[in-house]
Coordinates of C-alpha atoms and ligand atoms in Angstrom, one line a residue:
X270 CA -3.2 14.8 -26.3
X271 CA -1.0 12.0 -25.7
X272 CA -2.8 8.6 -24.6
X273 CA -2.2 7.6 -20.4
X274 CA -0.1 4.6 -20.1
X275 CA -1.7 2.1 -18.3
X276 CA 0.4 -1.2 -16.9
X277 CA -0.9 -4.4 -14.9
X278 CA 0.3 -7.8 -14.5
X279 CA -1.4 -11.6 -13.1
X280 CA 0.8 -14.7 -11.8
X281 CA 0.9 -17.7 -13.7
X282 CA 0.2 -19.5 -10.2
X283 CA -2.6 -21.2 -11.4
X284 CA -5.8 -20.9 -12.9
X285 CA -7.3 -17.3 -12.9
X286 CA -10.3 -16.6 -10.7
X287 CA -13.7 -14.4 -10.6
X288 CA -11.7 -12.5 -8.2
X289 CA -8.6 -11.7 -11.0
X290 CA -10.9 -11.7 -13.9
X291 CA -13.5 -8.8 -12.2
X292 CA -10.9 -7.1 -9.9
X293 CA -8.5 -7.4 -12.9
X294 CA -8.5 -8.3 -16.0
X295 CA -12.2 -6.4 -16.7
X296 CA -10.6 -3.8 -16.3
X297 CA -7.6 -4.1 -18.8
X298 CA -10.0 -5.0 -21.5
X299 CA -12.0 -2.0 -20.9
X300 CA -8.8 0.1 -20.9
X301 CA -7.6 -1.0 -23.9
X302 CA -9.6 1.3 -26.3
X303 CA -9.1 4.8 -24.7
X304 CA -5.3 4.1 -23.1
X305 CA -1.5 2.7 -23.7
X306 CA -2.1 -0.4 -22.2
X307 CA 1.1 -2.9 -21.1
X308 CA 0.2 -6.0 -19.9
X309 CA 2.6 -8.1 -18.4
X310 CA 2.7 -12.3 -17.1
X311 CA 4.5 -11.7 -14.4
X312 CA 6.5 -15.2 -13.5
X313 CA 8.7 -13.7 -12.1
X314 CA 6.8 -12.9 -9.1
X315 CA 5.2 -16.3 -9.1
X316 CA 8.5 -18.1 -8.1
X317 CA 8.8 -16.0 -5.0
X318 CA 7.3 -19.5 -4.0
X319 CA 7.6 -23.0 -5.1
X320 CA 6.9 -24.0 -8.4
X321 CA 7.1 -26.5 -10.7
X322 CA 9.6 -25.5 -14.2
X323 CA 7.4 -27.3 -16.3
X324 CA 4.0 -26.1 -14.8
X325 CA 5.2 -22.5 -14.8
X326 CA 5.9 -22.7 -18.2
X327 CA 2.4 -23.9 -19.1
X328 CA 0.5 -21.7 -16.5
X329 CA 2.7 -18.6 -18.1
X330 CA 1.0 -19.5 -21.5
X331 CA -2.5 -20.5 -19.7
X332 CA -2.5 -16.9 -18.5
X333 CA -1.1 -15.6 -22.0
X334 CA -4.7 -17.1 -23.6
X335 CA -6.6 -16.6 -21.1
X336 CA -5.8 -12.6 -21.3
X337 CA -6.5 -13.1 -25.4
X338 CA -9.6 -15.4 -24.5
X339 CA -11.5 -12.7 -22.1
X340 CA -11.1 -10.2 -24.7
X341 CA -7.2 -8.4 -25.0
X342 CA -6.2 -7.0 -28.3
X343 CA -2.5 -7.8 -29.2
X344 CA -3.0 -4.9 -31.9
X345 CA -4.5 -2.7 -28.9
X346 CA -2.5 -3.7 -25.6
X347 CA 1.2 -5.3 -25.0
X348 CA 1.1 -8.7 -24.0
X349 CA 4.5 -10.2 -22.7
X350 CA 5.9 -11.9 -20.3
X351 CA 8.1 -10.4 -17.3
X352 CA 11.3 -12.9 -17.4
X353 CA 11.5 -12.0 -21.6
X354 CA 12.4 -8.6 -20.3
X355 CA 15.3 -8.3 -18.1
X356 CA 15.2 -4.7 -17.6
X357 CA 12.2 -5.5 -14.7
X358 CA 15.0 -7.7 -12.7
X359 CA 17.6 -4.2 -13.6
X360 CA 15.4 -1.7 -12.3
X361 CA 14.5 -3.7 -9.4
X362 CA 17.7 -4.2 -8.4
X363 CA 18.3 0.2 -8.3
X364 CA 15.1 0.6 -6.7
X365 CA 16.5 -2.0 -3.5
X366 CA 19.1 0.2 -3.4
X367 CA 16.8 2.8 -2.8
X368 CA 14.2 1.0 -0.1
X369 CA 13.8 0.4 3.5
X370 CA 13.3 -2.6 5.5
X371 CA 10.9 -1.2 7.6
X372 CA 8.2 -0.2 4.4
X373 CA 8.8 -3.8 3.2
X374 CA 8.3 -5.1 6.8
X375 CA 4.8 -3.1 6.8
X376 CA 3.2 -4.6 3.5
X377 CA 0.9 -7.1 4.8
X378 CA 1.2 -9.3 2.0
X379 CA 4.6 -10.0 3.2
X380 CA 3.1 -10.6 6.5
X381 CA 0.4 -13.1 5.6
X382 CA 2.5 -15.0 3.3
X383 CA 5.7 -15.1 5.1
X384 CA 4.2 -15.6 8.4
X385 CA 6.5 -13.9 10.3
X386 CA 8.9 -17.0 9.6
X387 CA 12.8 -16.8 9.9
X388 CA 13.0 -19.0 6.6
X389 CA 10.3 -16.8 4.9
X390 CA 12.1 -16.2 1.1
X391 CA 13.7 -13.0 0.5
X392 CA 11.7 -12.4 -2.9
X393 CA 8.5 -12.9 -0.7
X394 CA 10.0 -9.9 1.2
X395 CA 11.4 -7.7 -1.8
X396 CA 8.4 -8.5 -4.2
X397 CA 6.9 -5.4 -4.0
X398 CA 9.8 -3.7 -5.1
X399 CA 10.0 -5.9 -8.2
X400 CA 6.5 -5.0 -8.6
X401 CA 7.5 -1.4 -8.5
X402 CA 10.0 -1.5 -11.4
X403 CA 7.4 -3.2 -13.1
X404 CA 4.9 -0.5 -13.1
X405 CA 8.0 2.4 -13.3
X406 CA 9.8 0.8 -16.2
X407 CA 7.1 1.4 -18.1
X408 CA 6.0 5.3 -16.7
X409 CA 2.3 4.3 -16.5
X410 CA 0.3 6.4 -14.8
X411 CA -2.4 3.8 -14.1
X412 CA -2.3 0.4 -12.4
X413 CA -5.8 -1.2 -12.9
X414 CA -5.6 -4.0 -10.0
X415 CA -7.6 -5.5 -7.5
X416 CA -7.8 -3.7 -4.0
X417 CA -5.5 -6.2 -2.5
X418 CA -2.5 -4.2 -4.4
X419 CA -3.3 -0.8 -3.0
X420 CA -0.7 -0.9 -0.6
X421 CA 1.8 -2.3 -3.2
X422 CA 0.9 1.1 -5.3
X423 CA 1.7 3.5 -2.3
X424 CA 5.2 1.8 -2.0
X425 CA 5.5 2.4 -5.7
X426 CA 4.7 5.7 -5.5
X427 CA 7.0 6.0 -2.6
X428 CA 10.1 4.6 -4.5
X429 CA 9.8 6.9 -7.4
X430 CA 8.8 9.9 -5.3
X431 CA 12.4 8.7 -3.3
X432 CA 14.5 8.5 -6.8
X433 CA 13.2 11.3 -8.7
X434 CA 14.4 13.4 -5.2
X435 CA 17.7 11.8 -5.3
X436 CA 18.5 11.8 -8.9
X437 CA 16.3 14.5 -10.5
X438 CA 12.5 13.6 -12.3
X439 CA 12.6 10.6 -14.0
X440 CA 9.2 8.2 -13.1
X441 CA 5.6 9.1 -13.4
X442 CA 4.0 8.4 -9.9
X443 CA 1.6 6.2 -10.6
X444 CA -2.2 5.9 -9.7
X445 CA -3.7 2.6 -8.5
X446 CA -7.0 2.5 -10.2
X447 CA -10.0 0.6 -9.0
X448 CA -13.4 -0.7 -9.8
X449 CA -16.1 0.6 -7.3
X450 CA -17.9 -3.1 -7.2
X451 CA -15.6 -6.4 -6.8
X452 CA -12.7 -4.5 -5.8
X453 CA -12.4 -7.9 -3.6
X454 CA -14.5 -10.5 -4.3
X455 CA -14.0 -13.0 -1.2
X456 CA -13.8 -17.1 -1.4
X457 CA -17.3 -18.7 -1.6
X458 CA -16.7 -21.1 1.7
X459 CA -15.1 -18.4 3.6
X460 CA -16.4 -15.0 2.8
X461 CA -14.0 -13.1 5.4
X462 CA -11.1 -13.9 3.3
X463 CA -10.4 -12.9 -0.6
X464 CA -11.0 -15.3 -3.2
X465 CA -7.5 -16.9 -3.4
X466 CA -5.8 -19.0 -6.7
X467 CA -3.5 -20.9 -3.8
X468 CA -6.3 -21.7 -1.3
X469 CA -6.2 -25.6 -0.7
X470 CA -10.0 -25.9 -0.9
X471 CA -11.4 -25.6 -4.6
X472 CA -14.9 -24.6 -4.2
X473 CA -13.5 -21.5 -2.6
X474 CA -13.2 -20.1 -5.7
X475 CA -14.1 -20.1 -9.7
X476 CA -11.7 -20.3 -12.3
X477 CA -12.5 -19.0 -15.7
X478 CA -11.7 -22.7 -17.0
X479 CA -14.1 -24.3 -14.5
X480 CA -16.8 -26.7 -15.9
X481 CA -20.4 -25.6 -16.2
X482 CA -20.6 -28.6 -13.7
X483 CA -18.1 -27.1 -11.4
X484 CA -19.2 -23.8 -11.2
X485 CA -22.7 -25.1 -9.9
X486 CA -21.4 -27.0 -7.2
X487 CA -19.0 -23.6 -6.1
X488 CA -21.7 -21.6 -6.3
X489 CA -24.7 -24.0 -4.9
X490 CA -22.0 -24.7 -2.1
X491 CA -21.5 -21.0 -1.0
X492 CA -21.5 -19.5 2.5
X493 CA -24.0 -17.6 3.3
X494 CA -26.2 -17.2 6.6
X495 CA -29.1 -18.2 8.1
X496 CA -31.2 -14.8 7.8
X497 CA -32.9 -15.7 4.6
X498 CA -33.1 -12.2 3.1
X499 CA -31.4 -11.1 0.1
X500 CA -29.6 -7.6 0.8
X501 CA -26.2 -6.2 0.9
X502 CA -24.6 -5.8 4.1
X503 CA -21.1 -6.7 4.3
X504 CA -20.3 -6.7 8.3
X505 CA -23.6 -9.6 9.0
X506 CA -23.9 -10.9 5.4
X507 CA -20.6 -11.1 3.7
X508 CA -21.4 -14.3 2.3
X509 CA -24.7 -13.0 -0.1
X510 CA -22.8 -9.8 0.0
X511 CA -20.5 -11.5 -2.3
X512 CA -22.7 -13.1 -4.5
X513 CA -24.7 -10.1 -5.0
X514 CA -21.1 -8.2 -5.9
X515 CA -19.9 -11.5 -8.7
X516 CA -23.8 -11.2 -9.9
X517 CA -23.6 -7.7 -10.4
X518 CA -20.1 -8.2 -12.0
X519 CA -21.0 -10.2 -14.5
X520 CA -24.4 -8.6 -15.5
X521 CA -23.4 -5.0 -15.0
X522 CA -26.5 -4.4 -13.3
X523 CA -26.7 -1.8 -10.0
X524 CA -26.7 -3.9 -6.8
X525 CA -30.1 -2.3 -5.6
X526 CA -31.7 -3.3 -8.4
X527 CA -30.5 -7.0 -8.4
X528 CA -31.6 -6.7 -4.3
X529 CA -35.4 -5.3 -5.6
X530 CA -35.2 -8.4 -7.9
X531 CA -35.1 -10.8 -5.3
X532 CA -37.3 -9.6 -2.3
X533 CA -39.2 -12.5 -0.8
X534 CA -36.7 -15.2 -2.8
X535 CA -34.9 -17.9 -1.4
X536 CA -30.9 -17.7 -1.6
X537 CA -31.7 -21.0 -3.8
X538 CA -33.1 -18.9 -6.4
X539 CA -30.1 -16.3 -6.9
X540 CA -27.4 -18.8 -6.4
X541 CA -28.8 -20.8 -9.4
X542 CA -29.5 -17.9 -11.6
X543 CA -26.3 -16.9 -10.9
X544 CA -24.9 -19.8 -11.9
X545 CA -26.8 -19.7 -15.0
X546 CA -25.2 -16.1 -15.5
X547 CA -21.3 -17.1 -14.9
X548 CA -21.6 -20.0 -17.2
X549 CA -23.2 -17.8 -19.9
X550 CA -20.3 -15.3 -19.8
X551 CA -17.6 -18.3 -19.1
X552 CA -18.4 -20.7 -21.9
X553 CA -17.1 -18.1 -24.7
X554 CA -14.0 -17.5 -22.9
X555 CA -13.4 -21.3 -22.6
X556 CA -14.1 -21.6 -26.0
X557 CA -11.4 -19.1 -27.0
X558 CA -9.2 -20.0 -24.8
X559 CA -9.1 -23.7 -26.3
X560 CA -8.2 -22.2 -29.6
X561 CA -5.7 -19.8 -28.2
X562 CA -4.0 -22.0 -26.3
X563 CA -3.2 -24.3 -29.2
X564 CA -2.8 -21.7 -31.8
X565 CA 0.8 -20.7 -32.9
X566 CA -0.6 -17.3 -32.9
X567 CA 0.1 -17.1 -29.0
X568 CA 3.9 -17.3 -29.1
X569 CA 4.2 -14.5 -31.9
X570 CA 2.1 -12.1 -29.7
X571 CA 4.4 -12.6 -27.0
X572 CA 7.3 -12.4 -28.9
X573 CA 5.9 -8.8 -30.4
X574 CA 4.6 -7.8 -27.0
X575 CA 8.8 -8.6 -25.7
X576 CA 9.9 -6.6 -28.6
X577 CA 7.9 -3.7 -27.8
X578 CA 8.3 -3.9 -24.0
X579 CA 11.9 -4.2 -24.2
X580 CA 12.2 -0.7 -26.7
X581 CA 10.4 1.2 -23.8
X582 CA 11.7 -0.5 -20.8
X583 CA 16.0 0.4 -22.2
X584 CA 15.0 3.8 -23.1
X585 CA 13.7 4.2 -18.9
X586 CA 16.7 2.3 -18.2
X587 CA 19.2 4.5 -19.9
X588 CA 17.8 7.1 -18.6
X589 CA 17.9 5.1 -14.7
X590 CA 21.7 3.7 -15.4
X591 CA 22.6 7.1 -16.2
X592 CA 21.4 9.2 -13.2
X593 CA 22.8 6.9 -11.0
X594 CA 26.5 6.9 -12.0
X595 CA 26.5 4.1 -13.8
X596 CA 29.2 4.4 -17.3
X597 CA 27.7 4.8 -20.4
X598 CA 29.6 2.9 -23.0
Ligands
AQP607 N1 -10.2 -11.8 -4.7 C1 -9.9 -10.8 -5.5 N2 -10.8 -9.9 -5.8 C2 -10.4 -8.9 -6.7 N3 -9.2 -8.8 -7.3 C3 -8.3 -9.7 -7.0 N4 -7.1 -10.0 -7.5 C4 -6.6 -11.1 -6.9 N5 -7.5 -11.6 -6.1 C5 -8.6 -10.8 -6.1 C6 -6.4 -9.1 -8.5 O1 -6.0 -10.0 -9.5 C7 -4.8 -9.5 -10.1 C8 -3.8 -10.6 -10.3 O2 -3.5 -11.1 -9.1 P1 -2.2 -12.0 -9.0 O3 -2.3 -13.3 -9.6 O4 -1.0 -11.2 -9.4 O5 -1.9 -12.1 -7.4 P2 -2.7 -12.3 -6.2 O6 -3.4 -11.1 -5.8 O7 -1.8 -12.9 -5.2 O8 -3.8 -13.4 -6.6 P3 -4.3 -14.6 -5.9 O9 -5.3 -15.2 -6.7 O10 -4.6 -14.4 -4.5 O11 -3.0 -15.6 -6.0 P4 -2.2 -16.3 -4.9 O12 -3.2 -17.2 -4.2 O13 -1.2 -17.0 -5.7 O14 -1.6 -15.3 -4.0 C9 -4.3 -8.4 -9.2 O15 -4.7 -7.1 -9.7 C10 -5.1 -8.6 -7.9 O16 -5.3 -7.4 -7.2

């Protein structure tokens, strides 16, 4: 039986978090073995705000060794980067053709970005249509992202449902697949919001590149509440809630069982085991990441991952260009 193609994608927008690496990139690693993986850089959603040309190109390679650093297989996965493929911006195009501004309108990232705001970007607006082609170019029929994506599947699904009606069978509707703990892991000072690359205050998240130091003072700093008692309960707790969810993460131990651990213990104790925990697991990936980074290695891969992108992404796009009238020359 033929493997399941699975594709995902991270912004270079900055350093990636707990939040990307467990709702994320966990996940592609563990795919890798049993599945078709694609795994994509995607700058081309990152500029649907500011950025800097020169920092974009270095945060594009920052996430390029970070995905090799935290365990991706170049012989195993696809590792390239969105722009190096231009059939993404191609499809993309076909599928506005084929959307409505009310669903775009409805996607609440859209909403919290955009703010409602007259001079909003249009890319903020049509990104998840971009995001669509992404995942359709490629026919996966699994998108391993966080849960803040869900709705960005559905559309997906939505857009190829709406083509293959129009213009006969031609994508696999996807399915958005999920981790059952740290779906959403949510920002250390503010627990009610998701742990965010572009929130202004640091300690509201962990990067994977964070100093031992660092990650002490994030984690030593965290919200939690006045109770005292170390349990899950997300609607009066959120704040150990989420520590208990990044512990469990990282240690692959049943929350229960971490919660049993700690009964009569202070919220002192966990939060400096827990450091203890994410530096043990962080300091390899540092480590590799620092050779990546510098290796020449890291620009082949990506230049193999374009090449083998690009041979699957034209043969969807003939196939696209053809069913909609396009001439074939
Ligand atoms: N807090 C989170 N918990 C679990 N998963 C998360 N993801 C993001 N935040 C969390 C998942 O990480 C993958 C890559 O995300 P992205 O970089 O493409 O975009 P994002 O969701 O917009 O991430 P950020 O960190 O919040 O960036 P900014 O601040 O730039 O918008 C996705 O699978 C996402 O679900």
């Amino acid at each position: 039986m033929e493997k399941k193609r699975v594709f995902s994608g991270v912004q270079p927008t900055g350093n990636i978090h707990l939040g990307n690496y467990i709702g994320a990139l966990k996940q592609f690693v563990n795919l890798q073995d049993e599945m078709d993986c694609v795994y994509c850089i995607v700058d081309m959603h990152s500029i649907t705000v500011p950025q800097d040309p020169k920092q974009l190109r270095e945060t594009t390679l920052d996430v390029a060794a970070l995905y090799l650093a935290v365990g991706l297989d170049p012989k195993k996965s696809i590792i390239f980067v969105q722009s190096t493929v231009p059939q993404h911006a191609e499809l993309s195009w076909i599928l506005t053709c084929n959307a409505y501004m009310g669903e775009l309108g409805r996607m609440t990232q859209f909403k919290d970005k955009g703010k409602g705001s007259d001079s909003a970007g249009a890319g903020l607006f049509t990104y998840p249509i971009l995001m669509a082609a992404d995942i359709l170019l490629y026919k996966a029929h699994l998108v391993p992202v966080g849960n803040d994506q869900k709705q960005h599947i559905e559309i997906t699904r939505d857009l190829a449902n709406r083509f293959n009606h129009k213009y006969g069978d031609t994508f696999v509707i996807p399915d958005y697949k999920g981790i059952e703990v740290g779906a959403r892991i949510m920002a250390l000072d503010d627990p009610l919001k998701k742990m965010s690359k572009s929130a202004e205050n640091i300690h509201s998240r962990i990067s994977l590149l964070d100093s031992p130091d660092k990650v002490k003072k994030s984690i030593m700093k965290a919200t939690t509440d006045s109770e005292g008692v170390i349990r899950l309960d997300w609607e009066n707790k959120p704040g150990v809630s989420n520590l208990l969810t990044i512990y469990s993460a990282f240690t692959d131990r049943k929350i229960d069982d971490i919660v049993g651990q700690y009964e009569g213990a202070g919220y002192g104790q966990l939060k400096k085991d827990l450091v203890e925990i994410i530096n043990e697991s962080l300091t390899p990936i540092r480590k590799a990441f620092e050779e990546k980074r510098n290796s020449e290695e890291l620009m082949d891969i990506l230049k193999d991952g374009r090449e083998r992108a690009s041979e699957i992404a034209e043969q969807t796009m003939k196939e696209v260009r053809d069913k909609v009238g396009f001439i074939r020359m």
